[in-house]
GROMACS .gro file of C-alpha atoms in nm:
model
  124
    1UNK     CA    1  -4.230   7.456  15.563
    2UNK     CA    2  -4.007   7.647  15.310
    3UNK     CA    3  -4.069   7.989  15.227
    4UNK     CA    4  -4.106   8.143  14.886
    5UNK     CA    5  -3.713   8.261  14.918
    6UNK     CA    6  -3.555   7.895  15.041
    7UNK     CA    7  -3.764   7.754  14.771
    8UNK     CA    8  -3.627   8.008  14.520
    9UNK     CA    9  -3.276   7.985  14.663
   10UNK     CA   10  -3.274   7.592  14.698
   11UNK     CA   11  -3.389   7.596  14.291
   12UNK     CA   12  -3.115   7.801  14.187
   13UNK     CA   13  -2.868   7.565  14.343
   14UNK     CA   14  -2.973   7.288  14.198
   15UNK     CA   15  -3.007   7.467  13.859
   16UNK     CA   16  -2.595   7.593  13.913
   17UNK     CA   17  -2.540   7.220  14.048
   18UNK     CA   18  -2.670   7.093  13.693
   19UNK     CA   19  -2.527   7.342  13.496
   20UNK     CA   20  -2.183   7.309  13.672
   21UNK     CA   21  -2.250   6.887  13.595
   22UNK     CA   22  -2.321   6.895  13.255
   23UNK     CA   23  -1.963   7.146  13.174
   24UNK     CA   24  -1.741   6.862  13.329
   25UNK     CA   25  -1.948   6.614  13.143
   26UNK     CA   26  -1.897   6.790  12.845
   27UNK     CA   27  -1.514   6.896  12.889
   28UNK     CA   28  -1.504   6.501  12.931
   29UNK     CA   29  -1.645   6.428  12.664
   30UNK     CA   30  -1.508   6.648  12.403
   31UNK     CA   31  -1.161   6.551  12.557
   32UNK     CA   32  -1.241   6.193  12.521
   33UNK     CA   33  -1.355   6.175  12.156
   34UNK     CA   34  -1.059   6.425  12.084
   35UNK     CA   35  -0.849   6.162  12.221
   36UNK     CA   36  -0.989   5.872  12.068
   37UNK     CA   37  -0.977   6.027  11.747
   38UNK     CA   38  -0.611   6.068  11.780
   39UNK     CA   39  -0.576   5.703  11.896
   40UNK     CA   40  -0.770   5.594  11.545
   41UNK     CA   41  -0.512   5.793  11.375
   42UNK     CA   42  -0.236   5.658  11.542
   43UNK     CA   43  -0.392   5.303  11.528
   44UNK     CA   44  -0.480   5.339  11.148
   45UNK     CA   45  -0.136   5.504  10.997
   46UNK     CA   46   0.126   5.312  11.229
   47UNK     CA   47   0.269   5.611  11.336
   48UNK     CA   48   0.213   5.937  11.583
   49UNK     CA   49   0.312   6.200  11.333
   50UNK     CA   50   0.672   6.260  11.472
   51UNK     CA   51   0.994   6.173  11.416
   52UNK     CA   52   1.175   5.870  11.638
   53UNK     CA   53   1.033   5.863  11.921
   54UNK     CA   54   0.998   6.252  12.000
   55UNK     CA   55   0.662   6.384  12.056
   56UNK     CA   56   0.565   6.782  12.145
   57UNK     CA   57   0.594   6.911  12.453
   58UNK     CA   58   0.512   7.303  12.481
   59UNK     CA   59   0.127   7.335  12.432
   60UNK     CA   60   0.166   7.537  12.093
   61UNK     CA   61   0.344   7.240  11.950
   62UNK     CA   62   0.079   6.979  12.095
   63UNK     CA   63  -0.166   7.258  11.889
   64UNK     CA   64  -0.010   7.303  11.609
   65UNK     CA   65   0.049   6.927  11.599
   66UNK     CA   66  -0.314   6.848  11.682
   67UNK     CA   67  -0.450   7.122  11.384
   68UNK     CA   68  -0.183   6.966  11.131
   69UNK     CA   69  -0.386   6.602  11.221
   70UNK     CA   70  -0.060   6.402  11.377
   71UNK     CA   71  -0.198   6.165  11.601
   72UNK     CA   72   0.006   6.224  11.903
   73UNK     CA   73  -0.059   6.603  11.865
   74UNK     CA   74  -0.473   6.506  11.860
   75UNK     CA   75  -0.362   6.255  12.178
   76UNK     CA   76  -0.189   6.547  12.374
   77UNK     CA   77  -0.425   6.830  12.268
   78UNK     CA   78  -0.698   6.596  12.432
   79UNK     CA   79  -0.520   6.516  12.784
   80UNK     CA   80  -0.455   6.907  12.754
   81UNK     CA   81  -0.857   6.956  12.720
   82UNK     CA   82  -0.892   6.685  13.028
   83UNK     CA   83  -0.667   6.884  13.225
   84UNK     CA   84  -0.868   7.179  13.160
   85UNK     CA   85  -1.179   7.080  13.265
   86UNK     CA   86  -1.157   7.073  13.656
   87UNK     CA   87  -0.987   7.445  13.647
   88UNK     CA   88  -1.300   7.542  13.385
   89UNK     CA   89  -1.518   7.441  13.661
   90UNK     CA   90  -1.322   7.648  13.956
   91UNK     CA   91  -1.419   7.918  13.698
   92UNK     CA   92  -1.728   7.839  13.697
   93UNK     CA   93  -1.788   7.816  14.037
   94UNK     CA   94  -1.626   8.138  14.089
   95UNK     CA   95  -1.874   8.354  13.833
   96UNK     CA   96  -2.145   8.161  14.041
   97UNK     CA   97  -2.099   8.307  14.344
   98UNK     CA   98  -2.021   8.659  14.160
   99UNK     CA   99  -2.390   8.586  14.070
  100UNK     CA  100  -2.494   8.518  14.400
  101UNK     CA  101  -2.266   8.816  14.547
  102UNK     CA  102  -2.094   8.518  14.800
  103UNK     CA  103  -1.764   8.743  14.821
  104UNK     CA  104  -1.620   8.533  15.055
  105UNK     CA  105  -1.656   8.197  14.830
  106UNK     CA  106  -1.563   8.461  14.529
  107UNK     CA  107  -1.268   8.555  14.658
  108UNK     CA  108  -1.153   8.197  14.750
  109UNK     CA  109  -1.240   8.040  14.394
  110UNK     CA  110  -1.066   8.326  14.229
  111UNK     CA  111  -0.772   8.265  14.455
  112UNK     CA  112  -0.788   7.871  14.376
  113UNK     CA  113  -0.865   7.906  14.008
  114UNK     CA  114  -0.531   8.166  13.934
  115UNK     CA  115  -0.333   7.904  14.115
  116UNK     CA  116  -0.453   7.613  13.852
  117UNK     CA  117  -0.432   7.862  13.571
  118UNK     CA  118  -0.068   7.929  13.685
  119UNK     CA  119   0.035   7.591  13.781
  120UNK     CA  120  -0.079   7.516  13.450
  121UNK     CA  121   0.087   7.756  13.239
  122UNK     CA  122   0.388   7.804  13.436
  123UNK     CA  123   0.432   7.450  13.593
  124UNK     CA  124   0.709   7.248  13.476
   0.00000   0.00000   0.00000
């Protein structure tokens, strides 16, 4: 039989385990309609809002792009918003077990999540 505190521990978990589930289903989703509101754009004008064939490549361009409505701007600030979403969720995970004073698993996340935040900004 499970005590009061594995039945109080095994609830938060699942509660963190949902919670954690529905912020990648929602970075997915927000990333997909951004997308496929840039592909509508793109679809409906004939064009992706750039000269030739050039598109943006540093993320304030793909921004500034994306806020000035030019479809491949929308397009990239999407797969930029889909990129995010797995190193949101190392976040997470990481104020989790700050919550749940896991230093071990805090440490490691932190680790983990200034690694994606670095290959990310500073990756080539």
């Amino acid at each position: 039989m499970m005590n009061k505190d594995t039945e109080k521990s095994s609830k938060e978990i699942n509660e963190v385990e949902i919670f954690v589930s529905k912020s990648l289903r929602f970075g997915v989703l927000v990333s997909g309609a951004v997308i496929l509101l840039g592909l509508v754009l793109f679809l409906s004008s004939g064009e992706g809002g750039y000269p030739g064939d050039s598109y943006p490549t540093r993320l304030r361009d793909i921004f500034a792009g994306a806020f000035d409505m030019k479809p491949f701007g929308i397009i990239l600030a999407g797969l930029v918003l889909l990129i995010c979403t797995p190193i949101m969720r190392v976040g997470i995970s990481a104020l989790v077990f700050i919550k749940e004073k896991d230093w071990l698993y805090v440490g490691i996340s932190t680790v983990v999540f200034f690694i994606l935040v670095s290959g990310f900004f500073f990756g080539k």
